[in-house]
Structures are given as C-alpha cells and as structure tokens.
PDB file of C-alpha atoms in Angstrom:
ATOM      1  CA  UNK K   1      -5.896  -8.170 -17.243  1.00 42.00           C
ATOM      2  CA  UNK K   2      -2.051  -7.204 -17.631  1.00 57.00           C
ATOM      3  CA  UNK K   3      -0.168 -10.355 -15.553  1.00 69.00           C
ATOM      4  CA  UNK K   4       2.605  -9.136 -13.203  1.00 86.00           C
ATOM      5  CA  UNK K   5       3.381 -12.028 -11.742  1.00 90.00           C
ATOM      6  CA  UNK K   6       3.293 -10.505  -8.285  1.00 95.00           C
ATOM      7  CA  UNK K   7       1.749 -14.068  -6.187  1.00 96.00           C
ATOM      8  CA  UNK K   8       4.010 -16.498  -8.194  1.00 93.00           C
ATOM      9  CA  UNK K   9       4.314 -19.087  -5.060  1.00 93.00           C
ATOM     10  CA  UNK K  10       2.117 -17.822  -2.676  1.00 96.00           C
ATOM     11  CA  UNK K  11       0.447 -20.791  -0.931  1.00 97.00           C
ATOM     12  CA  UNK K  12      -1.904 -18.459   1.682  1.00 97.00           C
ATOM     13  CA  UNK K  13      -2.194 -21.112   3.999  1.00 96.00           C
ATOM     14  CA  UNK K  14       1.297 -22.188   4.467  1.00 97.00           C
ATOM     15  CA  UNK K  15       2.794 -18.089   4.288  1.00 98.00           C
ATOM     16  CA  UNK K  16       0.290 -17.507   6.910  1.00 97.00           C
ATOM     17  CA  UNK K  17       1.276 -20.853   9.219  1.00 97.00           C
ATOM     18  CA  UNK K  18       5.043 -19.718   8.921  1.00 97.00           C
ATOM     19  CA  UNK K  19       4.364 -15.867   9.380  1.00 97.00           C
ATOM     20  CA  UNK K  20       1.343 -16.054  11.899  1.00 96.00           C
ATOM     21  CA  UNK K  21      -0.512 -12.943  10.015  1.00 97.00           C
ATOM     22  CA  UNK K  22      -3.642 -13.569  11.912  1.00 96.00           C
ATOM     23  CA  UNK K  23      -2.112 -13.534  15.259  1.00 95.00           C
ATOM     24  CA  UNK K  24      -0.538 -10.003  13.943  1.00 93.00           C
ATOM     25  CA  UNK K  25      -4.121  -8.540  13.744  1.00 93.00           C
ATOM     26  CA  UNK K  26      -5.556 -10.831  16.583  1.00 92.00           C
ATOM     27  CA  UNK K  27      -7.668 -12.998  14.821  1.00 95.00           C
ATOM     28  CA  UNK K  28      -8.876 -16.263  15.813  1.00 94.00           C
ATOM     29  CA  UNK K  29      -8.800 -18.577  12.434  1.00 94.00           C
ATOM     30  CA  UNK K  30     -11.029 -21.331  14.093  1.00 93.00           C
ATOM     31  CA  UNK K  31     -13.859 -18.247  14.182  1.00 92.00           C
ATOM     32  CA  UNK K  32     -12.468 -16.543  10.758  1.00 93.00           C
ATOM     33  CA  UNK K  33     -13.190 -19.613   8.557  1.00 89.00           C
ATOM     34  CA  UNK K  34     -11.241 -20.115   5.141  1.00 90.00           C
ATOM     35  CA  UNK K  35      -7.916 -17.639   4.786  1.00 90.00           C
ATOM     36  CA  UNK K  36      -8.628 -16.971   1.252  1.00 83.00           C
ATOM     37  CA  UNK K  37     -12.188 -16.306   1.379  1.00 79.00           C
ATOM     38  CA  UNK K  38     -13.553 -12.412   0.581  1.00 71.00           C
ATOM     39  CA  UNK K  39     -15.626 -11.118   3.827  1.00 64.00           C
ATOM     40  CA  UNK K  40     -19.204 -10.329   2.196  1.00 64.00           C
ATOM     41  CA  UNK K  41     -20.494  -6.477   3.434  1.00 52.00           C
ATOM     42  CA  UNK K  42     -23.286  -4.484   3.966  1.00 61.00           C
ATOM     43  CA  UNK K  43     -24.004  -2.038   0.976  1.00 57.00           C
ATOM     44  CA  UNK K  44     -23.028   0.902   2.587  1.00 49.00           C
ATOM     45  CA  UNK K  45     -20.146  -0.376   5.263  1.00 50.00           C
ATOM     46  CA  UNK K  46     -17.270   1.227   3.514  1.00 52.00           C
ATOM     47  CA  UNK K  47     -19.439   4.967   2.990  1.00 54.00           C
ATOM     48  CA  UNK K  48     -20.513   5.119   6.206  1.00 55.00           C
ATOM     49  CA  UNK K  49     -19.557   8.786   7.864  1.00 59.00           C
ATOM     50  CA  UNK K  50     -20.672   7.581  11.043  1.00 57.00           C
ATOM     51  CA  UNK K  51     -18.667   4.537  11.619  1.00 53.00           C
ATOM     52  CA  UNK K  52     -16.164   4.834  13.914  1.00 55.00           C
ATOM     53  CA  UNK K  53     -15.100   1.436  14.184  1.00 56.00           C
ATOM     54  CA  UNK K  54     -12.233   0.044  12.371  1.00 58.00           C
ATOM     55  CA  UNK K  55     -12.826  -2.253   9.299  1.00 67.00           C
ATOM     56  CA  UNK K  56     -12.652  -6.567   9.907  1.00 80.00           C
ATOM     57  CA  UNK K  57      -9.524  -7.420   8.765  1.00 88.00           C
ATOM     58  CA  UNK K  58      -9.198  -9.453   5.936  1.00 93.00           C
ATOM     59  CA  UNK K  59      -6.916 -12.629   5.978  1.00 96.00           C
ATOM     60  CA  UNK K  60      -6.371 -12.524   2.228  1.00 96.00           C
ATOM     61  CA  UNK K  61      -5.885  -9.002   1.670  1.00 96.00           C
ATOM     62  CA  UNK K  62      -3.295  -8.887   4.837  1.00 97.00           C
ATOM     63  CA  UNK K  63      -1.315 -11.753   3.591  1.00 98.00           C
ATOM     64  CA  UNK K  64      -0.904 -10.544   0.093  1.00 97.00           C
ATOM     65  CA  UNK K  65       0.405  -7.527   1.504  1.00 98.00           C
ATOM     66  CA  UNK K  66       3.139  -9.287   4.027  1.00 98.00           C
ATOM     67  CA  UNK K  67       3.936 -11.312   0.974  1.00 98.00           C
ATOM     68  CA  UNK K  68       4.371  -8.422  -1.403  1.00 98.00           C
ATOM     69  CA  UNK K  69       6.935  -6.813   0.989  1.00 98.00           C
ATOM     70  CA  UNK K  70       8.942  -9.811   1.490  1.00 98.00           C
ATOM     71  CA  UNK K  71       9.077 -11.629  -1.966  1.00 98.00           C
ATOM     72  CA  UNK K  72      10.149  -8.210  -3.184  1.00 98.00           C
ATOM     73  CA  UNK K  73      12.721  -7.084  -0.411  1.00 98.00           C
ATOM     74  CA  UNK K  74      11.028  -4.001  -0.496  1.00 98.00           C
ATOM     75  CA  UNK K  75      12.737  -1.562   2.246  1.00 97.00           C
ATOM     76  CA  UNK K  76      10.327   1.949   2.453  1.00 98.00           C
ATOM     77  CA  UNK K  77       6.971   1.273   2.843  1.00 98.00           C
ATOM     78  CA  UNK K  78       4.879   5.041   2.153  1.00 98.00           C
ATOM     79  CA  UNK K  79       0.960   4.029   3.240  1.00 98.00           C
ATOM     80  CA  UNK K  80      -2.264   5.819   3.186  1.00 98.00           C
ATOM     81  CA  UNK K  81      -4.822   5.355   5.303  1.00 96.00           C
ATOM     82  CA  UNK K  82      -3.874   3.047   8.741  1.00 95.00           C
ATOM     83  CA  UNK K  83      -5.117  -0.063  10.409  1.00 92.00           C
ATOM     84  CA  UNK K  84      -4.359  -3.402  10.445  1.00 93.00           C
ATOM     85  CA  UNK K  85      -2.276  -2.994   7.410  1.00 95.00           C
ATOM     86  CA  UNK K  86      -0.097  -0.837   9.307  1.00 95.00           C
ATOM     87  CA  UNK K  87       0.796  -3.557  11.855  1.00 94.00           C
ATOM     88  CA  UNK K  88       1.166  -6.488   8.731  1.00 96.00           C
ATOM     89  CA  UNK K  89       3.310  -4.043   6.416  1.00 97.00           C
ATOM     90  CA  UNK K  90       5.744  -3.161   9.762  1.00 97.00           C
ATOM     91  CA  UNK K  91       5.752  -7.138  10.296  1.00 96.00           C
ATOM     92  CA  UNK K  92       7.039  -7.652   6.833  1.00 98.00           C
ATOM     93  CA  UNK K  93       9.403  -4.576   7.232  1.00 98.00           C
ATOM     94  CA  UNK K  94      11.170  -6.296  10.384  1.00 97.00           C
ATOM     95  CA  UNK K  95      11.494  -9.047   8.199  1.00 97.00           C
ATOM     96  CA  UNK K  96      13.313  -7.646   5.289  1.00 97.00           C
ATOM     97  CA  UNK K  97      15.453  -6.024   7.765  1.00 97.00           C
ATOM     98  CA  UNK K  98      16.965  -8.910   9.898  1.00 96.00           C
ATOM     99  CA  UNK K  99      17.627 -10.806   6.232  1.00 97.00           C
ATOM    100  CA  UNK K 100      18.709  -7.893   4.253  1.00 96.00           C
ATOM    101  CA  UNK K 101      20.372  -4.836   6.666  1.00 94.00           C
ATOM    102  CA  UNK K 102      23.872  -5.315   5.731  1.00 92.00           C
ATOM    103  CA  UNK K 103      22.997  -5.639   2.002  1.00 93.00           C
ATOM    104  CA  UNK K 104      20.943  -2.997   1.762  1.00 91.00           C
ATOM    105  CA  UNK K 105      23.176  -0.484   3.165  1.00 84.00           C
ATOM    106  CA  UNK K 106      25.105  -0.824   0.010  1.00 86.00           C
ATOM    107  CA  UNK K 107      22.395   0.737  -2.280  1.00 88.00           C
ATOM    108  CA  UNK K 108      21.047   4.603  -1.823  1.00 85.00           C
ATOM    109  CA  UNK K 109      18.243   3.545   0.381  1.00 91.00           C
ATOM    110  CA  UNK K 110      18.070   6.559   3.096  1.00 93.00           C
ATOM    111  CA  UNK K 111      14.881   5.086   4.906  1.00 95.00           C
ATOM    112  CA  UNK K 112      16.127   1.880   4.582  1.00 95.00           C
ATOM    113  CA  UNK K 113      12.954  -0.385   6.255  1.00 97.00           C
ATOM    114  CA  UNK K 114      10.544   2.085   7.344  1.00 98.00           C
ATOM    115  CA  UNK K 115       6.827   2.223   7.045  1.00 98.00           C
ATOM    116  CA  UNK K 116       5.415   5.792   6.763  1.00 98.00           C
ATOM    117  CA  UNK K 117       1.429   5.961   7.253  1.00 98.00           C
ATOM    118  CA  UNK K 118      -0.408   8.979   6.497  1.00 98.00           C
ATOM    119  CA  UNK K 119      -3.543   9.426   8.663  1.00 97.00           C
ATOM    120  CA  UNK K 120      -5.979  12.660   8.820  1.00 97.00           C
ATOM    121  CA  UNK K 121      -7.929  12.011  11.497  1.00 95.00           C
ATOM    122  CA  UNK K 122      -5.684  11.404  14.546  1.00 94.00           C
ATOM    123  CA  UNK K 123      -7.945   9.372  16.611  1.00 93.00           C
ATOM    124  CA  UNK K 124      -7.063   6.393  14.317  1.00 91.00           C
ATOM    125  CA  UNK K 125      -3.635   7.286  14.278  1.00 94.00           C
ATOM    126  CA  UNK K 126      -3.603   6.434  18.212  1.00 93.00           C
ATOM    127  CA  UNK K 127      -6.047   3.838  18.126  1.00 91.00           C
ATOM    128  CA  UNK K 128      -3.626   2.247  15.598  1.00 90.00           C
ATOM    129  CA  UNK K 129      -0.729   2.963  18.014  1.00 89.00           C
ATOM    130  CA  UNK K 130      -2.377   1.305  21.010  1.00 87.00           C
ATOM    131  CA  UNK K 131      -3.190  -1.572  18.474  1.00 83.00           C
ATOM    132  CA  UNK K 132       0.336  -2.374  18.074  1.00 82.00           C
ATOM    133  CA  UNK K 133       1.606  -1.388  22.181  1.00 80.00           C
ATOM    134  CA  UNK K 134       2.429  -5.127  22.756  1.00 83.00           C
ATOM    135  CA  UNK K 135       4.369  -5.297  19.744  1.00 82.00           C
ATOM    136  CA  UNK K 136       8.336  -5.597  20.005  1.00 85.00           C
ATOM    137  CA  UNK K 137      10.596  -2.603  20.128  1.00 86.00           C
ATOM    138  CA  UNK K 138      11.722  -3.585  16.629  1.00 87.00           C
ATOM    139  CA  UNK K 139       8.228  -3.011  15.052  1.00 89.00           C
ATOM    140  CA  UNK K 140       7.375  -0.263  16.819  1.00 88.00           C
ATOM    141  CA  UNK K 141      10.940   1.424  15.623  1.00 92.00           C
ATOM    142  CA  UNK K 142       9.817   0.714  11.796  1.00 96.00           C
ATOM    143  CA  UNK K 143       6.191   2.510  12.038  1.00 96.00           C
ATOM    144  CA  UNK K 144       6.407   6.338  11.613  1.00 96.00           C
ATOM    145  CA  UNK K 145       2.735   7.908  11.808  1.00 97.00           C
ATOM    146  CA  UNK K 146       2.034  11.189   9.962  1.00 97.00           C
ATOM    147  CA  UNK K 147      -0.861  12.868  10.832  1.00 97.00           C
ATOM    148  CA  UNK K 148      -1.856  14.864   7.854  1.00 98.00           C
ATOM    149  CA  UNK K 149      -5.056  17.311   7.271  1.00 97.00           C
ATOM    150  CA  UNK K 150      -7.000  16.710   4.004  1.00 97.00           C
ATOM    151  CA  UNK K 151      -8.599  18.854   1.844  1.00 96.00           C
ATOM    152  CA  UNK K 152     -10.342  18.637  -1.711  1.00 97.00           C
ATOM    153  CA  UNK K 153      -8.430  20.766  -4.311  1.00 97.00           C
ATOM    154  CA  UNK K 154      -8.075  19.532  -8.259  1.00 97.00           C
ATOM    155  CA  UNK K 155      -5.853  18.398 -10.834  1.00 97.00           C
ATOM    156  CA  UNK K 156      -5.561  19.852 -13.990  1.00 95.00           C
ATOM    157  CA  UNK K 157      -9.016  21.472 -13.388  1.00 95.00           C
ATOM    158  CA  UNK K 158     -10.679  17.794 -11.687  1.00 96.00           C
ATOM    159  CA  UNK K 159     -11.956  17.494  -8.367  1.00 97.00           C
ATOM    160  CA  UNK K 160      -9.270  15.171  -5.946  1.00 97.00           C
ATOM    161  CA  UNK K 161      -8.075  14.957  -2.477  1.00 97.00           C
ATOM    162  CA  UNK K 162      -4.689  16.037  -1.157  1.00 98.00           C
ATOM    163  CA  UNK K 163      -2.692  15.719   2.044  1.00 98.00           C
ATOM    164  CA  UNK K 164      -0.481  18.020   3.715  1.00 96.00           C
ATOM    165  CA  UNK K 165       2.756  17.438   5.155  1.00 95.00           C
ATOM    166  CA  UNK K 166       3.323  14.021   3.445  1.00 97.00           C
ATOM    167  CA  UNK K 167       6.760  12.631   4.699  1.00 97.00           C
ATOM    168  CA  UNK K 168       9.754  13.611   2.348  1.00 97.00           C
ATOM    169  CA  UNK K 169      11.065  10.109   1.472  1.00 96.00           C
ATOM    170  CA  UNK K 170      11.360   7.820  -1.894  1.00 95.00           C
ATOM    171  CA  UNK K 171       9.109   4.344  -0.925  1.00 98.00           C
ATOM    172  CA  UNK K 172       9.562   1.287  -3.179  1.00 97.00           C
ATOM    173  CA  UNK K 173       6.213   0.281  -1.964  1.00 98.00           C
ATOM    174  CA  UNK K 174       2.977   2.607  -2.041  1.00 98.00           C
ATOM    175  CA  UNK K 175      -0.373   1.242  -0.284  1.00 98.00           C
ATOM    176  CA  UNK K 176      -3.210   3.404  -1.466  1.00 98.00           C
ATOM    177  CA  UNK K 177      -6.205   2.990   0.924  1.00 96.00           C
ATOM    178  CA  UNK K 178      -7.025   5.846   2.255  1.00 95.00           C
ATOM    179  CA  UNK K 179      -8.454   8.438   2.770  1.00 96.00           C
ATOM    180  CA  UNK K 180     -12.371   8.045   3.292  1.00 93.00           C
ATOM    181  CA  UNK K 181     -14.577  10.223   0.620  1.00 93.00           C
ATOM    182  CA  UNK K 182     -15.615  12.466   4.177  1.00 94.00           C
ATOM    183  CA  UNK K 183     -13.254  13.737   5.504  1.00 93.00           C
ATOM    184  CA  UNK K 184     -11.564  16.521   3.356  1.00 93.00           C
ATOM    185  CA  UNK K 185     -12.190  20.248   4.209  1.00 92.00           C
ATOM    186  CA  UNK K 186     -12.984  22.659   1.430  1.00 93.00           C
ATOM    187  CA  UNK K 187     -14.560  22.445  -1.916  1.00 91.00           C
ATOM    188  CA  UNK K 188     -14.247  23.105  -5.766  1.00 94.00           C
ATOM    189  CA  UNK K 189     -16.754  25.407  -6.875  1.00 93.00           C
ATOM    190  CA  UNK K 190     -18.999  23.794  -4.339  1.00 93.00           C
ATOM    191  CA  UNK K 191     -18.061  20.118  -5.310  1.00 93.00           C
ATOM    192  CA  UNK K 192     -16.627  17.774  -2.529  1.00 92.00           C
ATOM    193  CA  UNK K 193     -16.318  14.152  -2.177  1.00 93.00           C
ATOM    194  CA  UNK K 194     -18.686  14.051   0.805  1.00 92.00           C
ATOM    195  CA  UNK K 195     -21.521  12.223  -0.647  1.00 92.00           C
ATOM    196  CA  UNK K 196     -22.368   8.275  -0.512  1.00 91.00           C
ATOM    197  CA  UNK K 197     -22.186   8.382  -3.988  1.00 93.00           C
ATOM    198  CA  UNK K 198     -18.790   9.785  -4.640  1.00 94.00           C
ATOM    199  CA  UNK K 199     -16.176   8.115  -3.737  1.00 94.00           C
ATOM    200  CA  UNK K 200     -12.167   9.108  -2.645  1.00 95.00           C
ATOM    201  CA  UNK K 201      -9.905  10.471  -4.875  1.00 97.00           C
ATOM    202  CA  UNK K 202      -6.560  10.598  -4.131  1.00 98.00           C
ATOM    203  CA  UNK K 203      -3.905  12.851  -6.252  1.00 98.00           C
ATOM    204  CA  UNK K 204      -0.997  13.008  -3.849  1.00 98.00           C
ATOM    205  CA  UNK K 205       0.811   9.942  -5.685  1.00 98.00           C
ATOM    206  CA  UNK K 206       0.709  12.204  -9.294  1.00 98.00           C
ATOM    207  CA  UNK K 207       2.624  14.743  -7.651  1.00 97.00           C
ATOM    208  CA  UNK K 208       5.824  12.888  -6.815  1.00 98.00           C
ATOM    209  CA  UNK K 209       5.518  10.309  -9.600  1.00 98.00           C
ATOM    210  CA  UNK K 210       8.517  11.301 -10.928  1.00 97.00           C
ATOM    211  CA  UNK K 211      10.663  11.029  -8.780  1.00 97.00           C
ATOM    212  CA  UNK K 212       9.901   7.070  -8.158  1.00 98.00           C
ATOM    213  CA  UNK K 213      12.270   4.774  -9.086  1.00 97.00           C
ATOM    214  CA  UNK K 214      12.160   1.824 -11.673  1.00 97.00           C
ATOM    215  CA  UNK K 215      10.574  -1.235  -9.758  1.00 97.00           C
ATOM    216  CA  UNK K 216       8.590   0.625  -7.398  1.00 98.00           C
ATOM    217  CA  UNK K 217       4.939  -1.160  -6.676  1.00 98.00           C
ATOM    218  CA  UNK K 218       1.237   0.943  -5.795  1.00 98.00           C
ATOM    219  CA  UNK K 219      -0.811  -1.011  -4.745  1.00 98.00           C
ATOM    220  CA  UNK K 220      -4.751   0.162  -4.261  1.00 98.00           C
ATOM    221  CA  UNK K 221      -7.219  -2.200  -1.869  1.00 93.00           C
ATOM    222  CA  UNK K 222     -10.891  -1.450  -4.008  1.00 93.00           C
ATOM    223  CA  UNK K 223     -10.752   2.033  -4.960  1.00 96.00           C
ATOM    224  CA  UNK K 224     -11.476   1.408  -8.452  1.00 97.00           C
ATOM    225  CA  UNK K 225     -12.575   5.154  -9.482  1.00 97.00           C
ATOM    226  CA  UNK K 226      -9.418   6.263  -8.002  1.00 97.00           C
ATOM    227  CA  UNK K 227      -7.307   3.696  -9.571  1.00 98.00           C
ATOM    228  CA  UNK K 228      -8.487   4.555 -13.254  1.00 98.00           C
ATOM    229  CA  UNK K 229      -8.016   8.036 -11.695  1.00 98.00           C
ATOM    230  CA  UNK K 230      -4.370   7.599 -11.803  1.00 98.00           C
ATOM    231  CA  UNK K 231      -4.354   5.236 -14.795  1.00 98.00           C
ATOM    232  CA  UNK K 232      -5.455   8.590 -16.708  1.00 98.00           C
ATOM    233  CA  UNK K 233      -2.724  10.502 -14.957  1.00 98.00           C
ATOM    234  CA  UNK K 234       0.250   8.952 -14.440  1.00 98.00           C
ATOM    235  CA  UNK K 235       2.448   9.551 -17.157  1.00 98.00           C
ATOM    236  CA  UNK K 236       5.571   7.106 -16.849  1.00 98.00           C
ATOM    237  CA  UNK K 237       5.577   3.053 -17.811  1.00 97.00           C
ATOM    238  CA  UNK K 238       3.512   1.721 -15.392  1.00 97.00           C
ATOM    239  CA  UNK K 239       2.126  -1.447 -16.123  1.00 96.00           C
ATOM    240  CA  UNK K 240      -1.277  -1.917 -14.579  1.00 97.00           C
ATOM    241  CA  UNK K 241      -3.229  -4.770 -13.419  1.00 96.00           C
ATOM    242  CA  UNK K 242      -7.020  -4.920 -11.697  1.00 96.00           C
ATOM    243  CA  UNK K 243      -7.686  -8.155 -10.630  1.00 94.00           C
ATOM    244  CA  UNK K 244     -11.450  -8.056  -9.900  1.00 93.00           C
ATOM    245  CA  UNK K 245     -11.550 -11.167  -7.683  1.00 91.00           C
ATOM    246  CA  UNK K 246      -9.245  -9.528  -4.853  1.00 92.00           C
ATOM    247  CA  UNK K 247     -10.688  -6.154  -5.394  1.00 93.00           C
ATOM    248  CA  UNK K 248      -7.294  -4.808  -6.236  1.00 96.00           C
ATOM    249  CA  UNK K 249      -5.393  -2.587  -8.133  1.00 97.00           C
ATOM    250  CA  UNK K 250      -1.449  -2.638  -8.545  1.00 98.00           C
ATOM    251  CA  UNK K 251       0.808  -0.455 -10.750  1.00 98.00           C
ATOM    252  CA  UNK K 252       4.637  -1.461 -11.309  1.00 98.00           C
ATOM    253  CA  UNK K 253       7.010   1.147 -12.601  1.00 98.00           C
ATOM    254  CA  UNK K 254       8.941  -0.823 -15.346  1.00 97.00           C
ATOM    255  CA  UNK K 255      11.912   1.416 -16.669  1.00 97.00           C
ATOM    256  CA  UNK K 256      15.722   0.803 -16.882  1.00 95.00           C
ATOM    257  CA  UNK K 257      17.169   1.616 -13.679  1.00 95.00           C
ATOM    258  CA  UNK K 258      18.404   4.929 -13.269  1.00 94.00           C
ATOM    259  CA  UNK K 259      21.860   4.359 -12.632  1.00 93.00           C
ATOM    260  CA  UNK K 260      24.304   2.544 -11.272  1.00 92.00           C
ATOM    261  CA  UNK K 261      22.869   2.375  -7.830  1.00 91.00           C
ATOM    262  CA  UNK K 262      19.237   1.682  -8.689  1.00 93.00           C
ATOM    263  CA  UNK K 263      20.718  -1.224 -10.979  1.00 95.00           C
ATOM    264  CA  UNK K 264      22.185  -2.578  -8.224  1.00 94.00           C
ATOM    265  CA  UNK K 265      19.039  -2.376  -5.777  1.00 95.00           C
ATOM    266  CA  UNK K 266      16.853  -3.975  -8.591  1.00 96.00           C
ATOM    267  CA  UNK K 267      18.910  -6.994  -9.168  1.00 96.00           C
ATOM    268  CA  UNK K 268      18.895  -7.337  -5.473  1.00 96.00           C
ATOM    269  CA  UNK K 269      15.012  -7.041  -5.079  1.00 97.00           C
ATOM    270  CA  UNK K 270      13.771  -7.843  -8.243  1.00 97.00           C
ATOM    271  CA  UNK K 271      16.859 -10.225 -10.045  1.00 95.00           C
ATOM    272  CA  UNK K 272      18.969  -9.367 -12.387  1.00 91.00           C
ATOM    273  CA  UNK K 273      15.929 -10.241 -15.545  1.00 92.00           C
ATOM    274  CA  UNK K 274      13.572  -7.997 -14.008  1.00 95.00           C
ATOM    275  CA  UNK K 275      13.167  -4.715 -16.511  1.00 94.00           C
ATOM    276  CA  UNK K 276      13.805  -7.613 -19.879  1.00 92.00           C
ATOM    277  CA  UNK K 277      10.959 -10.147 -18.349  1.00 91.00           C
ATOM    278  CA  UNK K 278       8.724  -7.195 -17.870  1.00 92.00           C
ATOM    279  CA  UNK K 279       9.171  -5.777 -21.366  1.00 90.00           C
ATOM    280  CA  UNK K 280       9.340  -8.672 -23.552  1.00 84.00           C
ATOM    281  CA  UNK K 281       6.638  -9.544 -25.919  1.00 65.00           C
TER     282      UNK K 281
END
C-alpha cells in the first residue's frame, strides 16, 4: 500500500478529548467502548433496501475525517451521501474557518469553508437537517444540502451512477460515500445496480477530474469496487492508497500547482515541500 502520510500525529483519543467528536454525533463513549475499534455488522446491513434507519456512527471513521479537514486546512468540503459525516466535516469546517478566514481570503478560494452534500433521497436530507437543529448558527451557515436525483447511465460503454444538479464549485476535499446501489432510476440495456450483489458505482467524480487542483484529497469509506472503479478511470497523478484495516480508500492529486495562486494555497495547506516529498523516490 502507497503511504501518504495522511494520520502522521493523530493520537484518536486525545483529537477526540480536545474536539469532542462523539458529542458531535451524540454518542455516549462509556456505552461505545474503545474509539479506535471497527463496529462488527450483519452480512447484509449496508445492502439492505429496506433500512431506513441511519448507519451507527463510527468513532474512528468520524475522527479521521475531522482530522483530515483540519491537519490539511482544507476550505470546500464536496460530500456524497449525508449523515453523521455531514455534521463532523461542518465541525472541522468551522474550525478551519475561525483559524484561517483572513488567510484564506488571499488565495482563489470562492467557497471558501463550505461543505456541499449531495443527497437523492430527501428524507435523509431533512433527517440530517433536524440532526444538526441544535447546532450553532456558524455550522449550520457552512452545510449546503443538494438534493440530487440519481440515475444509472455508463462510462465509456460501463454501467455507473450519476447525479444531477451537482453544485458548481472546486472542493479540496471529496468524501465519496454515497449513493446506496438502490436507488438510481433507469437502466443500461436492462442492467442496474439494484441487486444485493452489485454494489454502487459512482462516476460523477471522472467528470470534473480535471478541473481539480494539485493537493486535492478523495476520500472513499468501503466502496472498494467503486474505488478501483476510479483507479481505472482517473487519468491525472493521483496517488492511491487502500488501507484495508480502516476500510478506506484515499486518492491525492500530486501535480505542480497550477499557478501562482494554487502555489500559494498549497504552501499554506500542505507546506511549502509538499509536491517534492510526494514525488521523491
């Protein structure tokens, strides 16, 4: 597995004492048990079309996530799928923002900390909403839900999922976890991912790749078919990583900076070694 270096430093236990991620998705760590443990379950929890409950948060996923954000001043978040990610990526948003506001507003950042979540089914979108009511005026100001209808369609002639009406914006930080394999409308040739066998398969990332800047981060939670998917695909320098004990996927767009102004926003995220430490031998 390709090392990025992404969790240099991250002590679980003392990011989530000073950051309080379980109190951001209401759980109770005397009931959880161990932060960094991996929730064990049932065989067909995550292909179930007639759940209608929202997944257990994991602890260890969540504060990966809040880490990721803040160790790399990320400042547009662009998430698919919603839930208690939603309320742990705005969290880390807030974050960036009190530290970073006047800084930032230096570099061509036009969405400078937002989190845009793309949802197709719209009862989670306000079941997410109502999850976060309590939250402060600050959070709530970050989150931008886009409800956005699914549908199976292909690329390059192979059977994937697309959504419609994706926000118009250029994220530093993509969070691939949606959507389920049920819910797209349509078929190809009579093929559809609606089956407990198949699993999702998103395209909508191949479509904008490039226009992502150098340093920008995807991150996938599981979705292994759909992260070799894109491994096929994607056709700038991504590095790629899988590491099978968190279940996750991450790609890293490693190229010299565009320009003058994405030069400056990657030594201010990243440092000023970033794109030579990534591509040395």
């Amino acid at each position: 597995m390709k090392n990025l270096n992404l969790f240099t430093g991250l002590d679980y236990k003392k990011y989530n004492d000073e950051h309080k991620i379980h109190d951001i998705v209401g759980v109770t760590l005397e009931e959880y048990g161990e932060i960094e443990q991996k929730l064990k379950r049932p065989t067909y929890y995550s292909v179930d079309p007639t759940n209608e409950e929202s997944y257990t948060p994991e602890l260890d996923d969540l504060i990966r996530l809040h880490f990721l954000v803040t160790s790399r001043k990320v400042t547009t978040a662009l998430e698919f799928g919603i839930g208690k990610s939603s309320l742990v990526l705005a969290d880390a948003l807030s974050k960036n923002k009190k530290l970073y506001s006047d800084v930032v507003s230096n570099f061509r950042r036009s969405n400078p900390f937002e989190l845009h979540s793309v949802e197709n089914n719209i009862g989670w979108i306000e079941f997410t909403k109502k999850s976060g009511k309590d939250k402060p005026d600050e959070i709530k100001k970050i989150q931008n839900f886009h409800y956005c209808p699914l549908e199976i369609s292909d690329f390059n002639g192979r059977m994937c999922t697309y959504y419609h009406n994706i926000p118009n914006l250029s994220p530093d930080f993509i969070y691939l976890d949606g959507p389920d394999q049920y819910s797209a409308g349509g078929s190809l040739r009579g093929l559809g991912t609606n089956h407990p066998d198949r699993m999702p398969m998103a395209a909508d990332i191949l479509t904008f790749e490039h226009f992502l800047c150098p340093g920008t981060l995807i991150v996938l939670d599981g979705r292994t078919a759909n992260a070799r998917f894109l491994k096929c695909n994607l056709q700038r320098n991504w590095l790629y990583a899988h590491d099978k004990d968190l279940d996750q996927h991450f790609f890293e767009l490693v190229e010299e900076p565009l320009g003058i102004y994405n030069s400056e926003y990657l030594e201010f995220a990243l440092g000023s070694n970033w794109y030579k430490n990534k591509t040395k031998k």
